[in-house]
Short mmCIF file of C-alpha atoms and ligand atoms in Angstrom, two decimals:
data_model
loop_
_atom_site.label_atom_id
_atom_site.label_comp_id
_atom_site.label_asym_id
_atom_site.label_seq_id
_atom_site.Cartn_x
_atom_site.Cartn_y
_atom_site.Cartn_z
CA MET A 585 35.16 5.78 6.34
CA LYS A 586 31.78 6.89 8.68
CA GLU A 587 29.52 8.48 6.66
CA ILE A 588 26.54 10.34 8.00
CA LYS A 589 23.67 10.82 6.19
CA ASN A 590 20.18 12.41 6.91
CA PHE A 591 17.78 10.82 8.74
CA ILE A 592 13.70 11.46 7.00
CA ASN A 593 11.25 8.51 6.96
CA GLY A 594 12.31 6.53 8.94
CA LEU A 595 15.18 5.81 6.64
CA TYR A 596 19.28 6.99 6.58
CA VAL A 597 19.07 8.72 2.80
CA THR A 598 21.75 10.78 0.92
CA ASN A 599 21.30 13.42 -0.72
CA VAL A 600 20.01 14.45 -4.75
CA SER A 601 23.45 17.15 -5.58
CA GLY A 602 25.62 14.09 -3.84
CA LYS A 603 27.32 16.82 -1.90
CA THR A 604 29.32 15.72 0.99
CA TYR A 605 31.73 17.75 3.83
CA GLU A 606 34.63 16.36 6.27
CA LYS A 607 33.98 15.52 9.94
CA ARG A 608 37.30 15.85 11.27
CA ASN A 609 37.66 14.86 15.10
CA PRO A 610 39.04 17.77 17.36
CA ILE A 611 41.65 16.98 19.23
CA ASP A 612 43.78 15.56 16.33
CA ASN A 613 42.34 16.79 12.90
CA SER A 614 42.14 13.58 12.21
CA LEU A 615 39.21 12.98 9.63
CA ILE A 616 36.25 11.01 11.51
CA GLY A 617 33.41 10.55 8.46
CA MET A 618 31.64 12.57 5.30
CA VAL A 619 28.76 13.93 6.10
CA TYR A 620 25.73 13.99 3.25
CA GLU A 621 24.46 17.78 3.31
CA ALA A 622 21.15 17.79 2.97
CA GLY A 623 19.62 20.59 0.31
CA GLN A 624 16.21 21.81 -0.41
CA PRO A 625 15.12 18.43 -1.81
CA GLU A 626 16.38 16.70 1.30
CA VAL A 627 14.40 19.19 3.93
CA ASP A 628 11.49 19.00 1.53
CA SER A 629 11.29 15.68 2.89
CA ALA A 630 11.54 15.98 5.85
CA VAL A 631 8.32 18.58 6.25
CA THR A 632 6.67 16.61 4.10
CA ALA A 633 7.32 13.74 6.11
CA SER A 634 6.67 15.34 9.11
CA ARG A 635 3.76 16.52 8.09
CA ALA A 636 2.02 13.47 7.26
CA ALA A 637 3.49 11.96 10.64
CA LEU A 638 1.32 14.80 11.99
CA LYS A 639 -1.91 13.03 10.91
CA GLY A 640 -0.86 9.72 10.84
CA PRO A 641 -0.65 7.16 13.58
CA TRP A 642 1.48 9.60 15.41
CA GLY A 643 -1.21 11.96 16.36
CA LYS A 644 -3.71 9.38 17.21
CA LEU A 645 -2.23 8.65 20.38
CA SER A 646 -2.80 9.15 23.56
CA VAL A 647 -0.92 11.57 25.77
CA VAL A 648 -0.19 8.44 27.61
CA ASP A 649 0.77 5.83 24.58
CA ARG A 650 2.36 8.34 22.75
CA CYS A 651 4.67 9.41 26.46
CA ALA A 652 5.20 5.68 27.32
CA MET A 653 6.78 5.87 23.76
CA LEU A 654 9.17 8.66 23.66
CA ASP A 655 10.45 7.14 28.09
CA GLY A 656 11.06 4.22 25.91
CA LEU A 657 13.50 6.36 23.93
CA VAL A 658 15.58 7.25 28.11
CA ALA A 659 16.14 3.90 28.50
CA GLU A 660 17.30 2.91 25.02
CA ILE A 661 20.05 5.65 24.62
CA SER A 662 21.05 4.29 28.43
CA TYR A 663 21.13 0.41 26.19
CA ARG A 664 23.38 2.91 23.66
CA PHE A 665 24.81 4.66 25.90
CA ASP A 666 28.89 4.08 24.76
CA ASP A 667 27.79 4.46 21.80
CA PHE A 668 26.55 8.10 22.20
CA LEU A 669 29.68 8.52 24.64
CA GLN A 670 31.97 7.38 22.00
CA ALA A 671 30.00 9.55 19.28
CA GLU A 672 29.82 13.30 21.50
CA ILE A 673 33.34 12.35 22.05
CA ALA A 674 34.53 12.07 18.22
CA ASP A 675 32.17 15.10 17.33
CA THR A 676 33.50 17.11 20.39
CA GLY A 677 36.92 16.01 21.72
CA LYS A 678 35.57 16.96 25.55
CA PRO A 679 36.20 14.79 28.49
CA ALA A 680 34.82 11.28 28.34
CA HIS A 681 34.17 11.85 32.41
CA LEU A 682 32.05 15.15 31.56
CA ALA A 683 30.02 13.93 28.05
CA SER A 684 29.10 10.77 30.70
CA HIS A 685 28.34 13.13 33.27
CA ILE A 686 26.36 15.53 31.94
CA ASP A 687 25.75 14.80 28.02
CA ILE A 688 24.76 11.43 27.25
CA PRO A 689 21.85 10.66 30.59
CA ARG A 690 20.63 14.91 30.56
CA GLY A 691 20.53 14.24 26.79
CA ALA A 692 18.56 11.06 27.73
CA ALA A 693 17.06 12.53 30.46
CA ASN A 694 15.57 15.49 28.57
CA PHE A 695 12.58 13.49 26.93
CA LYS A 696 11.38 12.27 30.87
CA ILE A 697 11.37 15.61 32.51
CA PHE A 698 8.97 16.72 29.78
CA THR A 699 6.25 13.52 29.64
CA ASP A 700 6.09 14.33 32.74
CA THR A 701 4.82 17.43 32.13
CA ILE A 702 2.31 17.49 30.00
CA LYS A 703 1.05 13.83 31.16
CA ASN A 704 -0.05 15.79 34.55
CA VAL A 705 -0.66 20.03 33.34
CA SER A 706 -3.88 20.90 33.88
CA THR A 707 -5.99 23.82 31.62
CA GLU A 708 -7.95 26.62 32.81
CA SER A 709 -12.00 26.52 33.16
CA PHE A 710 -13.92 29.40 34.21
CA GLU A 711 -17.78 29.77 34.68
CA MET A 712 -19.93 33.32 33.71
CA ARG A 713 -23.46 34.46 33.68
CA THR A 714 -24.44 35.13 30.13
CA PRO A 715 -26.52 38.69 29.15
CA ASP A 716 -29.89 35.96 28.76
CA GLY A 717 -29.35 34.92 32.19
CA LYS A 718 -27.86 30.98 31.30
CA ALA A 719 -24.42 30.31 31.81
CA ALA A 720 -21.69 29.52 29.36
CA ARG A 721 -18.44 28.37 31.08
CA SER A 722 -14.92 28.47 28.66
CA TYR A 723 -11.91 25.82 29.27
CA GLY A 724 -8.37 25.71 27.51
CA VAL A 725 -6.85 22.84 25.45
CA ARG A 726 -3.64 22.08 25.13
CA THR A 727 -2.75 21.46 21.46
CA PRO A 728 0.41 20.59 19.27
CA ARG A 729 1.61 23.43 17.06
CA GLY A 730 2.52 21.34 14.06
CA VAL A 731 6.14 20.70 12.46
CA ILE A 732 9.15 22.18 15.05
CA ALA A 733 12.68 22.99 13.68
CA ILE A 734 15.20 22.34 16.18
CA ILE A 735 18.71 24.66 14.37
CA CYS A 736 21.14 23.18 17.05
CA PRO A 737 25.10 24.45 18.51
CA TRP A 738 27.60 22.17 18.55
CA ASN A 739 28.63 22.83 22.55
CA LEU A 740 26.04 20.15 24.18
CA PRO A 741 24.78 18.36 20.89
CA LEU A 742 22.95 15.73 22.18
CA LEU A 743 21.66 17.58 25.10
CA LEU A 744 21.15 20.98 23.91
CA MET A 745 18.99 18.78 21.09
CA THR A 746 16.43 16.75 23.20
CA TRP A 747 15.94 20.14 25.48
CA LYS A 748 14.14 20.87 22.29
CA ALA A 749 12.94 17.48 20.87
CA GLY A 750 12.07 16.18 24.13
CA PRO A 751 8.95 18.33 24.52
CA ALA A 752 7.88 19.50 21.23
CA LEU A 753 7.31 14.94 20.75
CA ALA A 754 5.83 15.95 24.15
CA CYS A 755 3.57 17.45 23.66
CA GLY A 756 2.69 15.76 20.12
CA ASN A 757 4.72 17.91 17.41
CA THR A 758 6.48 15.91 14.54
CA VAL A 759 10.33 17.74 14.31
CA VAL A 760 12.98 18.64 12.16
CA VAL A 761 16.56 18.82 13.80
CA LYS A 762 19.30 20.45 11.72
CA PRO A 763 22.45 19.46 14.38
CA SER A 764 25.15 21.89 13.61
CA GLU A 765 27.89 21.17 10.87
CA ALA A 766 30.27 20.25 13.33
CA THR A 767 28.79 18.05 15.50
CA PRO A 768 26.06 15.36 13.80
CA SER A 769 27.09 12.39 14.94
CA THR A 770 24.15 12.43 17.92
CA ALA A 771 21.40 13.19 16.68
CA THR A 772 21.65 11.68 13.43
CA LEU A 773 22.06 8.73 15.88
CA LEU A 774 18.72 8.59 17.68
CA GLY A 775 16.84 7.96 14.46
CA GLU A 776 17.95 4.29 15.20
CA VAL A 777 17.03 4.59 18.77
CA MET A 778 13.56 6.32 17.50
CA ASN A 779 12.84 3.29 15.47
CA LYS A 780 13.73 1.34 17.71
CA VAL A 781 10.68 2.22 19.79
CA GLY A 782 8.48 2.45 17.83
CA VAL A 783 8.30 6.91 17.16
CA PRO A 784 6.44 6.36 14.00
CA PRO A 785 8.55 7.46 10.46
CA GLY A 786 8.41 10.96 9.78
CA VAL A 787 8.11 12.28 13.54
CA TYR A 788 12.41 12.85 14.05
CA ASN A 789 14.10 13.36 10.94
CA VAL A 790 17.37 15.07 10.94
CA VAL A 791 19.20 16.68 7.96
CA ASN A 792 22.59 18.05 8.03
CA GLY A 793 24.29 20.65 6.53
CA PHE A 794 25.17 24.52 7.17
CA GLY A 795 22.74 27.72 8.52
CA VAL A 796 23.37 29.82 5.31
CA ASN A 797 21.84 28.45 1.52
CA SER A 798 22.45 24.82 3.67
CA ALA A 799 19.54 23.16 5.41
CA GLY A 800 19.69 26.25 8.16
CA SER A 801 17.61 27.96 6.01
CA PHE A 802 16.31 26.09 3.52
CA LEU A 803 14.43 24.89 7.42
CA THR A 804 13.53 27.60 8.58
CA ALA A 805 12.36 29.55 5.37
CA HIS A 806 10.14 26.06 4.81
CA PRO A 807 6.26 27.75 4.62
CA GLY A 808 5.69 24.17 5.70
CA VAL A 809 7.52 25.00 9.63
CA ASN A 810 5.08 25.98 12.27
CA GLY A 811 7.54 26.85 14.49
CA ILE A 812 11.18 28.01 14.97
CA THR A 813 13.06 26.83 18.01
CA PHE A 814 16.86 27.70 17.57
CA THR A 815 20.33 27.58 19.85
CA GLY A 816 23.41 29.74 18.70
CA GLU A 817 24.84 33.09 18.22
CA SER A 818 22.61 35.46 19.13
CA LYS A 819 23.48 36.55 14.68
CA THR A 820 22.27 33.34 13.62
CA GLY A 821 19.04 34.60 15.89
CA THR A 822 18.64 37.68 14.05
CA ALA A 823 18.49 35.84 10.73
CA ILE A 824 16.31 33.38 11.57
CA MET A 825 13.90 35.69 13.34
CA LYS A 826 13.60 37.28 9.37
CA ALA A 827 13.15 34.13 8.33
CA ALA A 828 10.06 33.74 10.87
CA ALA A 829 8.81 36.72 10.29
CA ASP A 830 7.42 35.39 6.39
CA GLY A 831 4.64 33.09 7.90
CA ILE A 832 4.11 34.96 11.17
CA ARG A 833 5.44 31.56 12.56
CA PRO A 834 6.77 31.66 16.37
CA VAL A 835 10.24 31.74 17.29
CA SER A 836 12.10 30.44 20.42
CA LEU A 837 15.59 31.72 21.05
CA GLU A 838 18.09 30.72 23.09
CA LEU A 839 21.52 32.65 21.90
CA GLY A 840 25.06 34.55 23.08
CA GLY A 841 25.92 35.53 26.39
CA LYS A 842 28.71 37.64 28.34
CA ASN A 843 28.31 36.41 31.86
CA ALA A 844 29.27 38.03 35.20
CA ALA A 845 30.51 36.89 38.57
CA VAL A 846 30.80 38.32 40.87
CA VAL A 847 33.34 37.63 43.58
CA PHE A 848 32.29 39.46 47.06
CA ALA A 849 35.43 39.28 50.17
CA ASP A 850 32.61 38.16 52.36
CA CYS A 851 32.25 34.97 50.20
CA ASP A 852 32.95 31.78 51.42
CA PHE A 853 36.36 31.68 49.45
CA GLU A 854 36.89 28.34 48.68
CA ASN A 855 34.06 27.38 46.94
CA ALA A 856 33.50 30.78 45.07
CA LEU A 857 37.36 29.46 43.56
CA ALA A 858 35.89 26.01 42.66
CA THR A 859 32.55 27.33 41.16
CA VAL A 860 34.25 30.53 39.01
CA THR A 861 36.71 27.96 38.03
CA ARG A 862 34.49 25.69 36.87
CA SER A 863 32.07 28.03 35.21
CA VAL A 864 35.12 29.53 33.36
CA PHE A 865 36.61 26.92 32.37
CA GLU A 866 34.44 23.71 31.93
CA ASN A 867 34.16 22.81 28.50
CA CYS A 868 37.28 24.87 26.87
CA GLY A 869 34.52 27.14 27.90
CA GLN A 870 31.98 26.30 25.55
CA VAL A 871 29.22 26.95 27.75
CA CYS A 872 26.56 29.34 26.60
CA LEU A 873 26.08 30.12 30.21
CA GLY A 874 30.03 30.58 31.31
CA THR A 875 31.64 33.24 33.15
CA GLU A 876 34.14 35.35 30.48
CA ARG A 877 33.76 38.64 32.77
CA VAL A 878 35.01 38.04 37.03
CA TYR A 879 34.49 40.96 39.19
CA VAL A 880 36.30 40.33 42.64
CA GLU A 881 35.65 43.43 45.57
CA GLN A 882 38.64 44.98 46.06
CA PRO A 883 40.26 43.78 50.23
CA ILE A 884 40.58 40.27 48.51
CA PHE A 885 40.99 40.69 44.53
CA ASP A 886 45.21 40.36 44.70
CA GLN A 887 44.03 37.01 46.71
CA PHE A 888 40.94 35.28 44.06
CA VAL A 889 43.26 36.99 41.26
CA SER A 890 46.36 34.29 42.10
CA ALA A 891 44.10 31.78 43.00
CA LEU A 892 42.32 31.30 40.57
CA LYS A 893 45.66 31.39 37.97
CA ASP A 894 47.03 28.49 40.57
CA ARG A 895 43.88 26.06 39.41
CA ALA A 896 43.62 27.04 36.00
CA ALA A 897 46.54 26.70 35.76
CA ALA A 898 46.67 22.75 37.06
CA ILE A 899 43.73 21.85 34.45
CA LYS A 900 45.62 19.49 32.25
CA PRO A 901 44.94 19.28 28.40
CA GLY A 902 44.73 15.63 26.68
CA ARG A 903 42.91 13.15 25.33
CA PRO A 904 39.10 12.53 26.15
CA PHE A 905 39.70 9.01 27.64
CA ASP A 906 42.62 9.81 29.71
CA ALA A 907 41.76 9.40 33.38
CA ASP A 908 44.01 12.88 34.40
CA THR A 909 42.39 15.23 31.98
CA LYS A 910 40.92 18.08 32.87
CA ILE A 911 40.04 20.30 29.51
CA GLY A 912 39.53 19.19 25.71
CA PRO A 913 40.21 21.24 22.18
CA LEU A 914 38.05 24.00 20.72
CA VAL A 915 35.19 22.09 18.79
CA SER A 916 36.77 23.75 15.80
CA LYS A 917 39.99 24.73 13.91
CA ILE A 918 37.59 27.89 12.77
CA HIS A 919 36.52 27.97 16.49
CA GLN A 920 40.23 27.75 17.02
CA LYS A 921 40.70 30.73 14.78
CA LYS A 922 38.49 33.09 16.70
CA VAL A 923 39.32 32.92 19.92
CA LEU A 924 43.05 33.13 19.42
CA SER A 925 42.17 36.23 17.24
CA TYR A 926 40.94 37.50 20.81
CA TYR A 927 43.84 36.08 23.20
CA ALA A 928 45.67 38.20 20.16
CA LYS A 929 43.68 41.40 20.83
CA ALA A 930 43.46 40.90 24.87
CA LYS A 931 47.61 41.26 24.10
CA ALA A 932 46.89 44.17 21.44
CA GLU A 933 44.95 46.25 24.33
CA GLY A 934 47.18 45.79 26.58
CA ALA A 935 45.60 43.90 28.88
CA LYS A 936 47.90 41.72 31.85
CA ILE A 937 48.24 38.60 30.96
CA VAL A 938 47.74 36.30 33.73
CA LEU A 939 48.20 33.12 32.89
CA GLY A 940 47.69 31.90 29.28
CA GLY A 941 47.32 33.49 26.36
CA GLY A 942 47.91 30.98 23.45
CA VAL A 943 47.95 27.11 22.08
CA PRO A 944 49.43 24.91 24.57
CA ASP A 945 52.13 22.22 24.05
CA MET A 946 51.13 18.78 23.12
CA PRO A 947 52.32 15.99 21.95
CA ASP A 948 52.93 14.83 18.73
CA ASP A 949 49.63 13.16 17.70
CA LEU A 950 48.16 15.63 18.88
CA LYS A 951 49.64 18.94 18.11
CA ASP A 952 47.04 19.37 15.12
CA GLY A 953 44.28 19.30 17.43
CA CYS A 954 41.71 22.03 17.60
CA TRP A 955 43.98 23.39 21.26
CA VAL A 956 43.87 26.49 23.82
CA GLU A 957 45.22 27.80 26.59
CA PRO A 958 42.71 28.59 29.83
CA THR A 959 43.94 32.14 29.39
CA ILE A 960 43.02 35.38 32.23
CA TRP A 961 43.91 38.66 32.37
CA THR A 962 43.53 41.55 34.14
CA GLY A 963 43.73 45.83 33.70
CA LEU A 964 41.36 46.10 30.26
CA PRO A 965 38.46 49.18 30.36
CA GLU A 966 35.06 47.80 30.53
CA SER A 967 35.34 49.67 27.29
CA SER A 968 37.40 46.22 25.29
CA SER A 969 36.06 44.02 23.01
CA ILE A 970 37.69 41.06 25.83
CA VAL A 971 35.34 42.89 27.77
CA ARG A 972 32.14 43.14 26.12
CA GLU A 973 32.05 40.83 23.09
CA GLU A 974 31.42 36.84 23.70
CA ILE A 975 34.42 34.84 22.94
CA PHE A 976 32.76 31.25 23.93
CA GLY A 977 36.88 30.31 24.47
CA PRO A 978 38.33 28.95 28.23
CA CYS A 979 39.20 31.93 29.16
CA CYS A 980 38.35 35.37 31.30
CA HIS A 981 38.51 38.80 32.79
CA ILE A 982 38.86 39.98 35.90
CA GLN A 983 38.25 43.75 37.00
CA PRO A 984 37.79 44.97 41.17
CA PHE A 985 35.29 47.06 42.46
CA ASP A 986 34.22 48.96 45.36
CA THR A 987 30.87 48.87 46.16
CA GLU A 988 27.78 46.81 45.29
CA GLU A 989 26.06 49.98 42.69
CA GLU A 990 28.92 50.02 41.12
CA VAL A 991 29.37 46.30 40.02
CA LEU A 992 25.75 45.84 39.40
CA ASN A 993 26.02 48.68 36.85
CA MET A 994 29.46 47.31 35.04
CA VAL A 995 27.06 43.45 34.77
CA ASN A 996 24.07 45.44 33.67
CA ASP A 997 26.44 47.12 31.19
CA SER A 998 26.05 45.28 27.70
CA PRO A 999 24.25 44.19 25.24
CA TYR A 1000 23.80 40.13 26.34
CA GLY A 1001 21.59 38.89 29.47
CA LEU A 1002 21.60 35.58 29.88
CA ALA A 1003 23.18 33.84 33.35
CA THR A 1004 25.81 35.44 36.23
CA SER A 1005 26.52 34.22 39.96
CA ILE A 1006 26.25 36.38 42.55
CA HIS A 1007 28.97 34.45 45.23
CA THR A 1008 28.31 36.19 48.63
CA GLN A 1009 27.46 35.32 52.39
CA ASP A 1010 25.44 38.28 52.18
CA ILE A 1011 21.93 36.75 51.20
CA GLY A 1012 20.18 40.37 51.08
CA ARG A 1013 22.49 41.64 48.65
CA ALA A 1014 22.70 38.79 47.06
CA SER A 1015 18.97 38.71 46.64
CA ARG A 1016 18.32 42.83 46.26
CA LEU A 1017 21.14 41.74 42.88
CA ALA A 1018 19.09 38.98 41.59
CA THR A 1019 16.67 40.83 40.95
CA GLN A 1020 18.30 44.17 39.67
CA ILE A 1021 20.52 41.91 37.23
CA GLU A 1022 19.70 41.92 33.74
CA VAL A 1023 19.92 38.12 33.19
CA GLY A 1024 17.23 35.36 32.65
CA LEU A 1025 19.25 33.04 35.00
CA CYS A 1026 20.98 34.42 38.67
CA TRP A 1027 22.92 31.69 40.51
CA ILE A 1028 23.81 32.71 44.25
CA ASN A 1029 27.07 30.95 45.80
CA SER A 1030 26.31 28.03 42.86
CA TRP A 1031 26.52 27.78 38.76
CA PHE A 1032 24.50 25.65 36.62
CA LEU A 1033 22.81 24.54 38.10
CA ARG A 1034 19.36 22.87 37.18
CA ASP A 1035 16.17 21.90 38.06
CA LEU A 1036 14.78 21.11 34.80
CA ARG A 1037 10.82 22.44 35.86
CA THR A 1038 11.89 26.25 36.46
CA PRO A 1039 11.76 28.46 33.74
CA PHE A 1040 15.56 28.46 30.84
CA GLY A 1041 16.42 31.59 29.12
CA GLY A 1042 17.86 35.06 27.86
CA SER A 1043 17.23 38.12 28.49
CA LYS A 1044 18.18 40.88 26.04
CA GLN A 1045 20.24 39.93 23.47
CA SER A 1046 19.96 36.54 24.90
CA GLY A 1047 17.02 34.96 23.89
CA ILE A 1048 13.17 35.08 23.80
CA GLY A 1049 10.83 32.74 25.32
CA ARG A 1050 11.66 30.90 28.20
CA GLU A 1051 12.09 26.51 28.13
CA GLY A 1052 11.62 24.20 31.43
CA GLY A 1053 9.03 21.95 32.57
CA LEU A 1054 5.35 24.09 31.44
CA HIS A 1055 7.24 27.01 30.56
CA SER A 1056 8.31 24.78 27.16
CA LEU A 1057 4.48 24.52 26.32
CA GLU A 1058 4.17 27.86 25.61
CA PHE A 1059 6.09 26.75 22.71
CA TYR A 1060 5.49 23.80 21.63
CA THR A 1061 2.36 23.67 21.92
CA GLU A 1062 -0.91 26.39 20.74
CA LEU A 1063 -3.05 26.51 23.80
CA ARG A 1064 -6.74 26.87 22.37
CA ASN A 1065 -9.92 28.50 24.75
CA VAL A 1066 -13.48 26.61 23.65
CA MET A 1067 -16.42 28.39 25.09
CA ILE A 1068 -20.10 26.35 26.09
CA LYS A 1069 -22.93 28.28 26.12
CA TYR A 1070 -25.09 26.42 27.80
P1 LIG B 2022 26.11 29.59 15.25
O1 LIG B 2022 24.83 30.62 15.44
O2 LIG B 2022 26.61 29.90 14.47
O3 LIG B 2022 24.99 27.66 14.65
C1 LIG B 2022 24.33 27.26 15.60
C2 LIG B 2022 23.26 26.61 14.04
O4 LIG B 2022 22.33 27.72 12.87
C3 LIG B 2022 23.81 25.70 13.55
O5 LIG B 2022 23.36 24.43 13.58
C4 LIG B 2022 24.27 26.43 12.16
O6 LIG B 2022 24.23 25.57 10.61
C5 LIG B 2022 22.70 27.14 12.28
N1 LIG B 2022 23.00 27.84 11.08
C6 LIG B 2022 23.75 28.93 11.12
N2 LIG B 2022 23.26 30.16 10.22
C7 LIG B 2022 21.95 30.15 10.32
C8 LIG B 2022 21.06 30.53 9.19
N3 LIG B 2022 21.50 31.77 8.71
N4 LIG B 2022 20.03 30.29 8.87
C9 LIG B 2022 19.61 28.65 9.53
N5 LIG B 2022 20.44 28.30 10.40
C10 LIG B 2022 21.79 28.79 10.61
O7 LIG B 2022 25.68 28.76 16.77
P2 LIG B 2022 27.60 27.86 17.44
O8 LIG B 2022 28.91 28.67 17.15
O9 LIG B 2022 26.77 27.03 16.90
O10 LIG B 2022 27.20 27.72 18.85
C11 LIG B 2022 27.43 29.30 20.13
C12 LIG B 2022 26.75 30.47 20.05
O11 LIG B 2022 25.32 29.32 20.87
C13 LIG B 2022 27.33 30.76 21.05
O12 LIG B 2022 27.13 31.69 20.95
C14 LIG B 2022 26.61 29.99 22.66
O13 LIG B 2022 26.12 31.27 23.50
C15 LIG B 2022 25.54 29.88 21.72
N6 LIG B 2022 24.65 29.23 22.60
C16 LIG B 2022 23.22 29.85 23.43
C17 LIG B 2022 22.71 28.15 24.56
C18 LIG B 2022 21.80 29.26 25.54
O14 LIG B 2022 21.01 28.56 25.80
N7 LIG B 2022 20.75 30.13 25.55
C19 LIG B 2022 23.47 27.33 24.61
C20 LIG B 2022 23.93 26.47 23.80
C21 LIG B 2022 24.64 27.80 22.77
#
């Protein structure tokens, strides 16, 4: 039986309480291993080790030496690519083609982008006259913030964790990571890689467990933590922000969304269709940037609904390593229950079910997995909970519209503001809408196309702060001002 431990001060450790929980494979509900849940004593040890490491060899490394060590992680993750791939797939059930093209390579690349950033960033400098006729010069200095708590979700486990650990470590901080209880494996495995490349003990720590009354809340409440970066649901973000208020610790929050795709009649139909198919169904709809509201201009509404139905009907569920598998299961039984409750609610609210709405018929050995059908609805009012609430499954509601003003109002009538995509050949209209739609990320004739130097984050209830390139330094460093009187 596989044991998934905590990684504290360079060592794999169990716990004082003896508490473990089962980690099951979402494709068939088979038992993968037992996870040692970190309690207060383990979180205390991890934060203590992390604080000590700030003053130890890690804190004394030059930026160049620190970055060279972190660049070594990229090579070592690539060397152990298959171990990371197997671990991520066992935890999530996602198709191998997805994990091997996105999760693991991007998970590794997140270290390199930020070592490049921190080595090349400059700070401002100003000279001024003083009242006594002499002069003074101010200049900025970036210092690490300290111990960073990283709280992660389960949808892109390694990728989203290193999106935070990468810049945090490049900036000279130390980290305590709390992976999702549903996906503990790759963050824990990364401890071996840290040791291999010589990252000193205490710089990277992992505490496994749940949120409330477990590793998550013990970590966010810990007074030894200097900043908290979180990706997950908006209501969890609220709880974390409250915990961060004690001690006035800064937070960076990447939260939920109810993202729209807007398809105008003049779009490149095939491109819009292929892009919306991806944005709705990729990773079984478990992508924070994914589309759950599709708005299609009236003249092509019927044609688009029918074409999307055909595309979605061809998305074959199956085992991660089967060549023809196009979609995996949801991450857990808990999440499957949540998504299916929305499928039932759509029916009860009177939606027209264009496709899906239930559990697919799977072979006997996969029947106990967390499968749901790709699902498309039409016919609901904008006030419906299906159109307003984040479901986080492979599903969307499609609404027709007549005018630009009408669709703008519908898209903005949401408490969320994470991402949108606009499909049109009229670039003037697309640019106009891109500034009027209240989101942090807007794609035109594309989706999930990322240049890692650019800001990433949400507005409204989708988050606080921006990460990516230079923008990550806002959170992971303290910018000090030094003034010299000549
Ligand atoms: P979640 O909020 O349930 O859990 C996220 C993490 O928070 C887990 O590790 C969990 O154990 C921990 N947690 C829960 N309660 C806590 C508490 N009170 N204190 C401290 N930690 C706590 O989210 P999830 O279900 O794992 O992930 C799905 C959500 O993440 C969706 O809402 C999705 O939109 C969002 N998400 C957002 C982005 C983004 O970049 N904006 C990216 C990916 C996922």
